[in-house]
Amino acid sequence: MTDTTGDTRRVALVTGGTSGLGAAIAVRLQADGLRVAVTGRNAPPPEVAASLGDALFVPGDLTEPGAPDRIVGAVMDAFGRLDVLVNNAGRRHAGLIVDTPPEELAEVFALNTIAAMTMTAAAARAMIPRREGGIINMLSRLASSGVPTLSAYSASKGALAAHTRSAAVELAPHNIRVNAVAPGMARTPLIEDWLGDQADPEQALADTLGGIPLGRLATPDDVAAAVSYLASPEAAYVTGASIAVDGGYTAR
């Protein structure tokens, strides 16, 4: 497929791009000059849609069979190319190990890990003929740090970290780079929901900040800046890497 408009700008697809970090990443990549597509279960709310401008929205549930190929196909139909995939879609999970049923574990891994892996495969199939591309997986500080009640989420992101390294080696002969960004806690709806679940949200926030050497939460723009670098030509020799954007949390 070729772009009949003659537009030669690179194209990025951001999963979970209709809110929070995903929307901030999409806006940043647009500012960098890329054409952007976002995907999510629901259309972005009006205020997010306004910030995304002319970004292409492709609806879809990444855990449904065939969804990754369908979504990548829609991007290829619209733009004729795919240069960057950002696997950002994910879900939070908290619960004691002894109380978490297998069904919940499966749901966490289905979106946080398997969907990212199948999206990577679909994107790679589109990128291989052009022999270039970049795939960026959104991890978490918890991919390498243990926190009580967050074992399922941590494990799902840890598995994605392992996949990132293997995919980087496997796809390198095709000049497709695979990297990751591991954010710390950022002011997003995901974190606001977590704080809302705490008995004392203000104390929970204070305790959290006490464990971050830089003493503040990340902003979505902090995280988007790291994605911007990995998606750029300046990172042409970077693959299999993970950038921690966590204020020093995992350096302690």
PDB file of C-alpha atoms in Angstrom:
ATOM      1  CA  MET A   1       0.000   0.000   0.000  1.00  0.00           C
ATOM      2  CA  THR A   2       1.222   3.469  -0.798  1.00  0.00           C
ATOM      3  CA  ASP A   3       0.138   6.884   0.343  1.00  0.00           C
ATOM      4  CA  THR A   4      -1.587   8.506  -2.627  1.00  0.00           C
ATOM      5  CA  THR A   5      -1.418  11.963  -1.020  1.00  0.00           C
ATOM      6  CA  GLY A   6       2.334  12.224  -1.530  1.00  0.00           C
ATOM      7  CA  ASP A   7       2.842  12.968   2.169  1.00  0.00           C
ATOM      8  CA  THR A   8       6.224  11.479   3.120  1.00  0.00           C
ATOM      9  CA  ARG A   9       6.043  12.179   6.832  1.00  0.00           C
ATOM     10  CA  ARG A  10       6.553   9.241   9.178  1.00  0.00           C
ATOM     11  CA  VAL A  11       3.523   7.604  10.764  1.00  0.00           C
ATOM     12  CA  ALA A  12       3.058   6.551  14.394  1.00  0.00           C
ATOM     13  CA  LEU A  13       0.381   4.394  16.000  1.00  0.00           C
ATOM     14  CA  VAL A  14      -0.265   4.792  19.741  1.00  0.00           C
ATOM     15  CA  THR A  15      -2.379   2.184  21.502  1.00  0.00           C
ATOM     16  CA  GLY A  16      -4.393   3.427  24.436  1.00  0.00           C
ATOM     17  CA  GLY A  17      -3.918   6.834  22.852  1.00  0.00           C
ATOM     18  CA  THR A  18      -7.252   8.344  23.786  1.00  0.00           C
ATOM     19  CA  SER A  19      -6.411   9.399  27.357  1.00  0.00           C
ATOM     20  CA  GLY A  20      -3.627   9.880  29.887  1.00  0.00           C
ATOM     21  CA  LEU A  21      -0.075   9.067  28.850  1.00  0.00           C
ATOM     22  CA  GLY A  22      -1.165   7.742  25.473  1.00  0.00           C
ATOM     23  CA  ALA A  23      -2.808  11.016  24.488  1.00  0.00           C
ATOM     24  CA  ALA A  24       0.230  13.008  25.681  1.00  0.00           C
ATOM     25  CA  ILE A  25       2.507  10.754  23.638  1.00  0.00           C
ATOM     26  CA  ALA A  26       0.324  11.155  20.554  1.00  0.00           C
ATOM     27  CA  VAL A  27       0.329  14.945  20.893  1.00  0.00           C
ATOM     28  CA  ARG A  28       4.114  14.993  21.316  1.00  0.00           C
ATOM     29  CA  LEU A  29       4.690  12.822  18.246  1.00  0.00           C
ATOM     30  CA  GLN A  30       2.438  15.101  16.237  1.00  0.00           C
ATOM     31  CA  ALA A  31       4.501  18.072  17.425  1.00  0.00           C
ATOM     32  CA  ASP A  32       7.585  16.175  16.243  1.00  0.00           C
ATOM     33  CA  GLY A  33       6.114  16.148  12.740  1.00  0.00           C
ATOM     34  CA  LEU A  34       4.709  12.622  12.570  1.00  0.00           C
ATOM     35  CA  ARG A  35       1.262  11.719  11.356  1.00  0.00           C
ATOM     36  CA  VAL A  36      -0.442   9.888  14.195  1.00  0.00           C
ATOM     37  CA  ALA A  37      -3.115   7.254  14.653  1.00  0.00           C
ATOM     38  CA  VAL A  38      -4.527   6.316  18.046  1.00  0.00           C
ATOM     39  CA  THR A  39      -6.540   3.308  19.049  1.00  0.00           C
ATOM     40  CA  GLY A  40      -8.721   2.534  22.043  1.00  0.00           C
ATOM     41  CA  ARG A  41     -11.955   0.857  23.020  1.00  0.00           C
ATOM     42  CA  ASN A  42     -13.769   4.198  23.065  1.00  0.00           C
ATOM     43  CA  ALA A  43     -13.426   7.412  21.096  1.00  0.00           C
ATOM     44  CA  PRO A  44     -11.450  10.134  22.874  1.00  0.00           C
ATOM     45  CA  PRO A  45     -13.526  12.594  24.908  1.00  0.00           C
ATOM     46  CA  PRO A  46     -14.010  16.015  23.291  1.00  0.00           C
ATOM     47  CA  GLU A  47     -11.178  17.748  25.153  1.00  0.00           C
ATOM     48  CA  VAL A  48      -8.720  14.997  24.220  1.00  0.00           C
ATOM     49  CA  ALA A  49      -9.975  14.863  20.640  1.00  0.00           C
ATOM     50  CA  ALA A  50      -9.337  18.601  20.359  1.00  0.00           C
ATOM     51  CA  SER A  51      -5.725  18.154  21.518  1.00  0.00           C
ATOM     52  CA  LEU A  52      -5.221  15.287  19.053  1.00  0.00           C
ATOM     53  CA  GLY A  53      -6.314  17.413  16.117  1.00  0.00           C
ATOM     54  CA  ASP A  54      -6.321  15.414  12.884  1.00  0.00           C
ATOM     55  CA  ALA A  55      -5.023  12.183  14.428  1.00  0.00           C
ATOM     56  CA  LEU A  56      -6.714   9.104  12.999  1.00  0.00           C
ATOM     57  CA  PHE A  57      -8.831   7.212  15.529  1.00  0.00           C
ATOM     58  CA  VAL A  58      -9.133   3.462  15.001  1.00  0.00           C
ATOM     59  CA  PRO A  59     -11.518   1.854  17.508  1.00  0.00           C
ATOM     60  CA  GLY A  60     -10.725  -1.571  18.820  1.00  0.00           C
ATOM     61  CA  ASP A  61     -10.224  -3.932  21.735  1.00  0.00           C
ATOM     62  CA  LEU A  62      -6.652  -5.215  21.444  1.00  0.00           C
ATOM     63  CA  THR A  63      -7.524  -8.428  23.269  1.00  0.00           C
ATOM     64  CA  GLU A  64     -10.019  -9.519  20.600  1.00  0.00           C
ATOM     65  CA  PRO A  65      -8.770 -12.081  18.040  1.00  0.00           C
ATOM     66  CA  GLY A  66      -7.594 -10.360  14.868  1.00  0.00           C
ATOM     67  CA  ALA A  67      -7.757  -6.849  16.319  1.00  0.00           C
ATOM     68  CA  PRO A  68      -4.024  -6.030  16.007  1.00  0.00           C
ATOM     69  CA  ASP A  69      -3.906  -6.922  12.296  1.00  0.00           C
ATOM     70  CA  ARG A  70      -7.150  -5.038  11.669  1.00  0.00           C
ATOM     71  CA  ILE A  71      -5.888  -1.914  13.424  1.00  0.00           C
ATOM     72  CA  VAL A  72      -2.517  -1.931  11.682  1.00  0.00           C
ATOM     73  CA  GLY A  73      -4.337  -2.551   8.408  1.00  0.00           C
ATOM     74  CA  ALA A  74      -6.509   0.524   8.965  1.00  0.00           C
ATOM     75  CA  VAL A  75      -3.390   2.638   9.527  1.00  0.00           C
ATOM     76  CA  MET A  76      -1.768   1.239   6.389  1.00  0.00           C
ATOM     77  CA  ASP A  77      -4.940   1.920   4.397  1.00  0.00           C
ATOM     78  CA  ALA A  78      -5.023   5.516   5.615  1.00  0.00           C
ATOM     79  CA  PHE A  79      -1.328   6.396   5.402  1.00  0.00           C
ATOM     80  CA  GLY A  80       0.366   3.700   3.342  1.00  0.00           C
ATOM     81  CA  ARG A  81       3.088   3.168   5.938  1.00  0.00           C
ATOM     82  CA  LEU A  82       3.787   2.584   9.618  1.00  0.00           C
ATOM     83  CA  ASP A  83       7.063   3.776  11.114  1.00  0.00           C
ATOM     84  CA  VAL A  84       6.486   3.812  14.872  1.00  0.00           C
ATOM     85  CA  LEU A  85       4.327   1.722  17.189  1.00  0.00           C
ATOM     86  CA  VAL A  86       3.880   2.745  20.813  1.00  0.00           C
ATOM     87  CA  ASN A  87       2.403  -0.084  22.884  1.00  0.00           C
ATOM     88  CA  ASN A  88       0.833   2.031  25.603  1.00  0.00           C
ATOM     89  CA  ALA A  89      -2.521   0.346  26.274  1.00  0.00           C
ATOM     90  CA  GLY A  90      -2.668  -1.246  29.696  1.00  0.00           C
ATOM     91  CA  ARG A  91      -4.713  -1.785  32.802  1.00  0.00           C
ATOM     92  CA  ARG A  92      -3.997  -1.393  36.489  1.00  0.00           C
ATOM     93  CA  HIS A  93      -4.441  -4.243  38.925  1.00  0.00           C
ATOM     94  CA  ALA A  94      -4.050  -4.352  42.679  1.00  0.00           C
ATOM     95  CA  GLY A  95      -4.769  -7.263  44.978  1.00  0.00           C
ATOM     96  CA  LEU A  96      -3.178  -9.657  47.392  1.00  0.00           C
ATOM     97  CA  ILE A  97      -1.533 -12.672  45.779  1.00  0.00           C
ATOM     98  CA  VAL A  98      -3.613 -15.065  47.883  1.00  0.00           C
ATOM     99  CA  ASP A  99      -6.861 -13.344  46.875  1.00  0.00           C
ATOM    100  CA  THR A 100      -6.327 -12.926  43.120  1.00  0.00           C
ATOM    101  CA  PRO A 101      -8.220 -15.479  41.010  1.00  0.00           C
ATOM    102  CA  PRO A 102      -6.674 -16.880  37.827  1.00  0.00           C
ATOM    103  CA  GLU A 103      -9.301 -15.090  35.727  1.00  0.00           C
ATOM    104  CA  GLU A 104      -8.001 -11.718  36.884  1.00  0.00           C
ATOM    105  CA  LEU A 105      -4.413 -12.716  36.156  1.00  0.00           C
ATOM    106  CA  ALA A 106      -5.427 -13.716  32.651  1.00  0.00           C
ATOM    107  CA  GLU A 107      -7.159 -10.388  32.056  1.00  0.00           C
ATOM    108  CA  VAL A 108      -4.112  -8.408  33.199  1.00  0.00           C
ATOM    109  CA  PHE A 109      -1.721 -10.361  30.996  1.00  0.00           C
ATOM    110  CA  ALA A 110      -4.141 -10.317  28.055  1.00  0.00           C
ATOM    111  CA  LEU A 111      -3.902  -6.524  27.720  1.00  0.00           C
ATOM    112  CA  ASN A 112      -0.603  -5.577  29.356  1.00  0.00           C
ATOM    113  CA  THR A 113       1.502  -8.319  27.777  1.00  0.00           C
ATOM    114  CA  ILE A 114      -0.150 -10.420  25.083  1.00  0.00           C
ATOM    115  CA  ALA A 115      -1.834  -7.495  23.321  1.00  0.00           C
ATOM    116  CA  ALA A 116       1.491  -5.643  23.150  1.00  0.00           C
ATOM    117  CA  MET A 117       3.177  -8.757  21.758  1.00  0.00           C
ATOM    118  CA  THR A 118       0.519  -9.287  19.088  1.00  0.00           C
ATOM    119  CA  MET A 119       0.569  -5.593  18.181  1.00  0.00           C
ATOM    120  CA  THR A 120       4.351  -5.845  17.827  1.00  0.00           C
ATOM    121  CA  ALA A 121       3.925  -8.799  15.468  1.00  0.00           C
ATOM    122  CA  ALA A 122       1.321  -6.984  13.365  1.00  0.00           C
ATOM    123  CA  ALA A 123       3.427  -3.824  13.175  1.00  0.00           C
ATOM    124  CA  ALA A 124       6.577  -5.784  12.323  1.00  0.00           C
ATOM    125  CA  ARG A 125       4.816  -7.430   9.391  1.00  0.00           C
ATOM    126  CA  ALA A 126       4.025  -3.954   8.059  1.00  0.00           C
ATOM    127  CA  MET A 127       7.532  -2.612   8.729  1.00  0.00           C
ATOM    128  CA  ILE A 128       9.667  -5.485   7.426  1.00  0.00           C
ATOM    129  CA  PRO A 129       9.105  -4.766   3.698  1.00  0.00           C
ATOM    130  CA  ARG A 130      10.408  -1.204   4.187  1.00  0.00           C
ATOM    131  CA  ARG A 131      13.280  -2.457   6.376  1.00  0.00           C
ATOM    132  CA  GLU A 132      12.852   0.206   9.032  1.00  0.00           C
ATOM    133  CA  GLY A 133      10.725   1.017  12.026  1.00  0.00           C
ATOM    134  CA  GLY A 134      10.600   1.603  15.741  1.00  0.00           C
ATOM    135  CA  ILE A 135       8.522  -0.122  18.413  1.00  0.00           C
ATOM    136  CA  ILE A 136       8.301   1.323  21.912  1.00  0.00           C
ATOM    137  CA  ASN A 137       6.776  -0.638  24.777  1.00  0.00           C
ATOM    138  CA  MET A 138       5.492   1.198  27.804  1.00  0.00           C
ATOM    139  CA  LEU A 139       6.642  -0.625  30.921  1.00  0.00           C
ATOM    140  CA  SER A 140       6.581   0.599  34.508  1.00  0.00           C
ATOM    141  CA  ARG A 141       8.934   1.134  37.412  1.00  0.00           C
ATOM    142  CA  LEU A 142       7.251  -1.996  38.749  1.00  0.00           C
ATOM    143  CA  ALA A 143       8.766  -4.133  35.988  1.00  0.00           C
ATOM    144  CA  SER A 144      11.916  -4.136  38.116  1.00  0.00           C
ATOM    145  CA  SER A 145      10.642  -3.263  41.604  1.00  0.00           C
ATOM    146  CA  GLY A 146       8.497  -5.230  44.012  1.00  0.00           C
ATOM    147  CA  VAL A 147       5.495  -3.561  45.653  1.00  0.00           C
ATOM    148  CA  PRO A 148       2.899  -5.413  47.768  1.00  0.00           C
ATOM    149  CA  THR A 149      -0.504  -6.006  46.099  1.00  0.00           C
ATOM    150  CA  LEU A 150       0.887  -5.186  42.642  1.00  0.00           C
ATOM    151  CA  SER A 151       2.447  -8.533  41.744  1.00  0.00           C
ATOM    152  CA  ALA A 152       0.158  -9.286  38.774  1.00  0.00           C
ATOM    153  CA  TYR A 153       0.710  -5.872  37.238  1.00  0.00           C
ATOM    154  CA  SER A 154       4.455  -6.052  37.920  1.00  0.00           C
ATOM    155  CA  ALA A 155       4.714  -9.499  36.371  1.00  0.00           C
ATOM    156  CA  SER A 156       2.816  -8.448  33.252  1.00  0.00           C
ATOM    157  CA  LYS A 157       5.200  -5.534  32.729  1.00  0.00           C
ATOM    158  CA  GLY A 158       8.243  -7.649  33.578  1.00  0.00           C
ATOM    159  CA  ALA A 159       7.220 -10.133  30.901  1.00  0.00           C
ATOM    160  CA  LEU A 160       6.896  -7.280  28.412  1.00  0.00           C
ATOM    161  CA  ALA A 161      10.396  -6.107  29.357  1.00  0.00           C
ATOM    162  CA  ALA A 162      11.755  -9.564  28.507  1.00  0.00           C
ATOM    163  CA  HIS A 163       9.845  -9.562  25.229  1.00  0.00           C
ATOM    164  CA  THR A 164      11.297  -6.153  24.376  1.00  0.00           C
ATOM    165  CA  ARG A 165      14.846  -7.465  24.593  1.00  0.00           C
ATOM    166  CA  SER A 166      14.133 -10.598  22.559  1.00  0.00           C
ATOM    167  CA  ALA A 167      12.161  -8.701  19.914  1.00  0.00           C
ATOM    168  CA  ALA A 168      14.987  -6.175  19.602  1.00  0.00           C
ATOM    169  CA  VAL A 169      17.449  -8.937  18.739  1.00  0.00           C
ATOM    170  CA  GLU A 170      15.058 -10.798  16.426  1.00  0.00           C
ATOM    171  CA  LEU A 171      13.955  -7.738  14.455  1.00  0.00           C
ATOM    172  CA  ALA A 172      17.349  -6.017  14.257  1.00  0.00           C
ATOM    173  CA  PRO A 173      18.221  -7.659  10.895  1.00  0.00           C
ATOM    174  CA  HIS A 174      15.176  -5.860   9.474  1.00  0.00           C
ATOM    175  CA  ASN A 175      16.380  -2.521  10.892  1.00  0.00           C
ATOM    176  CA  ILE A 176      13.417  -2.450  13.273  1.00  0.00           C
ATOM    177  CA  ARG A 177      14.338  -1.132  16.701  1.00  0.00           C
ATOM    178  CA  VAL A 178      12.457  -2.254  19.817  1.00  0.00           C
ATOM    179  CA  ASN A 179      12.846  -0.279  23.031  1.00  0.00           C
ATOM    180  CA  ALA A 180      10.903   0.537  26.162  1.00  0.00           C
ATOM    181  CA  VAL A 181      10.074   3.411  28.472  1.00  0.00           C
ATOM    182  CA  ALA A 182       9.499   2.590  32.144  1.00  0.00           C
ATOM    183  CA  PRO A 183       7.591   5.439  33.782  1.00  0.00           C
ATOM    184  CA  GLY A 184       7.286   5.990  37.473  1.00  0.00           C
ATOM    185  CA  MET A 185       4.063   7.313  38.912  1.00  0.00           C
ATOM    186  CA  ALA A 186       2.639  10.078  36.734  1.00  0.00           C
ATOM    187  CA  ARG A 187      -0.411  12.276  37.096  1.00  0.00           C
ATOM    188  CA  THR A 188      -2.770  10.245  34.910  1.00  0.00           C
ATOM    189  CA  PRO A 189      -6.314   8.863  35.368  1.00  0.00           C
ATOM    190  CA  LEU A 190      -4.722   5.514  36.277  1.00  0.00           C
ATOM    191  CA  ILE A 191      -2.918   7.042  39.255  1.00  0.00           C
ATOM    192  CA  GLU A 192      -5.869   9.205  40.232  1.00  0.00           C
ATOM    193  CA  ASP A 193      -7.976   6.024  40.399  1.00  0.00           C
ATOM    194  CA  TRP A 194      -5.330   4.368  42.579  1.00  0.00           C
ATOM    195  CA  LEU A 195      -5.197   7.314  44.961  1.00  0.00           C
ATOM    196  CA  GLY A 196      -8.982   7.323  45.129  1.00  0.00           C
ATOM    197  CA  ASP A 197      -8.899   3.726  46.334  1.00  0.00           C
ATOM    198  CA  GLN A 198      -6.631   4.551  49.280  1.00  0.00           C
ATOM    199  CA  ALA A 199      -8.000   5.087  52.781  1.00  0.00           C
ATOM    200  CA  ASP A 200      -6.041   8.353  53.020  1.00  0.00           C
ATOM    201  CA  PRO A 201      -5.190   9.589  49.496  1.00  0.00           C
ATOM    202  CA  GLU A 202      -3.144  12.567  50.718  1.00  0.00           C
ATOM    203  CA  GLN A 203      -0.994  10.377  52.958  1.00  0.00           C
ATOM    204  CA  ALA A 204      -0.635   7.789  50.193  1.00  0.00           C
ATOM    205  CA  LEU A 205       0.620  10.512  47.865  1.00  0.00           C
ATOM    206  CA  ALA A 206       3.025  11.858  50.494  1.00  0.00           C
ATOM    207  CA  ASP A 207       4.389   8.361  51.126  1.00  0.00           C
ATOM    208  CA  THR A 208       4.858   7.867  47.406  1.00  0.00           C
ATOM    209  CA  LEU A 209       6.712  11.138  46.945  1.00  0.00           C
ATOM    210  CA  GLY A 210       8.963  10.223  49.873  1.00  0.00           C
ATOM    211  CA  GLY A 211      10.285   7.284  47.880  1.00  0.00           C
ATOM    212  CA  ILE A 212      11.091   9.319  44.755  1.00  0.00           C
ATOM    213  CA  PRO A 213      14.514  11.002  44.858  1.00  0.00           C
ATOM    214  CA  LEU A 214      13.353  13.926  42.689  1.00  0.00           C
ATOM    215  CA  GLY A 215      10.396  14.390  45.048  1.00  0.00           C
ATOM    216  CA  ARG A 216       7.571  14.702  42.546  1.00  0.00           C
ATOM    217  CA  LEU A 217       5.352  12.665  40.268  1.00  0.00           C
ATOM    218  CA  ALA A 218       6.152  12.531  36.588  1.00  0.00           C
ATOM    219  CA  THR A 219       4.105  14.606  34.192  1.00  0.00           C
ATOM    220  CA  PRO A 220       2.743  13.020  31.018  1.00  0.00           C
ATOM    221  CA  ASP A 221       5.081  15.325  29.101  1.00  0.00           C
ATOM    222  CA  ASP A 222       8.098  13.884  30.968  1.00  0.00           C
ATOM    223  CA  VAL A 223       7.197  10.435  29.701  1.00  0.00           C
ATOM    224  CA  ALA A 224       6.276  11.602  26.207  1.00  0.00           C
ATOM    225  CA  ALA A 225       9.710  13.200  25.847  1.00  0.00           C
ATOM    226  CA  ALA A 226      11.428   9.832  26.329  1.00  0.00           C
ATOM    227  CA  VAL A 227       9.130   8.226  23.751  1.00  0.00           C
ATOM    228  CA  SER A 228       9.874  11.092  21.383  1.00  0.00           C
ATOM    229  CA  TYR A 229      13.595  10.385  21.607  1.00  0.00           C
ATOM    230  CA  LEU A 230      13.255   6.647  21.009  1.00  0.00           C
ATOM    231  CA  ALA A 231      10.949   7.298  18.044  1.00  0.00           C
ATOM    232  CA  SER A 232      13.361   9.795  16.493  1.00  0.00           C
ATOM    233  CA  PRO A 233      16.234   9.268  14.031  1.00  0.00           C
ATOM    234  CA  GLU A 234      18.566  10.379  16.836  1.00  0.00           C
ATOM    235  CA  ALA A 235      17.972   6.960  18.452  1.00  0.00           C
ATOM    236  CA  ALA A 236      18.926   5.059  15.294  1.00  0.00           C
ATOM    237  CA  TYR A 237      21.553   2.988  17.157  1.00  0.00           C
ATOM    238  CA  VAL A 238      19.437   2.311  20.240  1.00  0.00           C
ATOM    239  CA  THR A 239      17.591  -1.003  20.490  1.00  0.00           C
ATOM    240  CA  GLY A 240      16.792  -3.382  23.330  1.00  0.00           C
ATOM    241  CA  ALA A 241      17.018  -0.500  25.801  1.00  0.00           C
ATOM    242  CA  SER A 242      14.660   0.692  28.520  1.00  0.00           C
ATOM    243  CA  ILE A 243      14.612   4.295  29.701  1.00  0.00           C
ATOM    244  CA  ALA A 244      13.483   4.779  33.301  1.00  0.00           C
ATOM    245  CA  VAL A 245      11.436   7.959  33.674  1.00  0.00           C
ATOM    246  CA  ASP A 246      10.817   7.573  37.384  1.00  0.00           C
ATOM    247  CA  GLY A 247      12.568  10.409  39.194  1.00  0.00           C
ATOM    248  CA  GLY A 248      15.264   8.037  40.416  1.00  0.00           C
ATOM    249  CA  TYR A 249      12.887   5.515  42.042  1.00  0.00           C
ATOM    250  CA  THR A 250      14.579   2.413  40.631  1.00  0.00           C
ATOM    251  CA  ALA A 251      18.074   3.869  41.152  1.00  0.00           C
ATOM    252  CA  ARG A 252      17.755   3.745  44.936  1.00  0.00           C
TER     253      ARG A 252
END
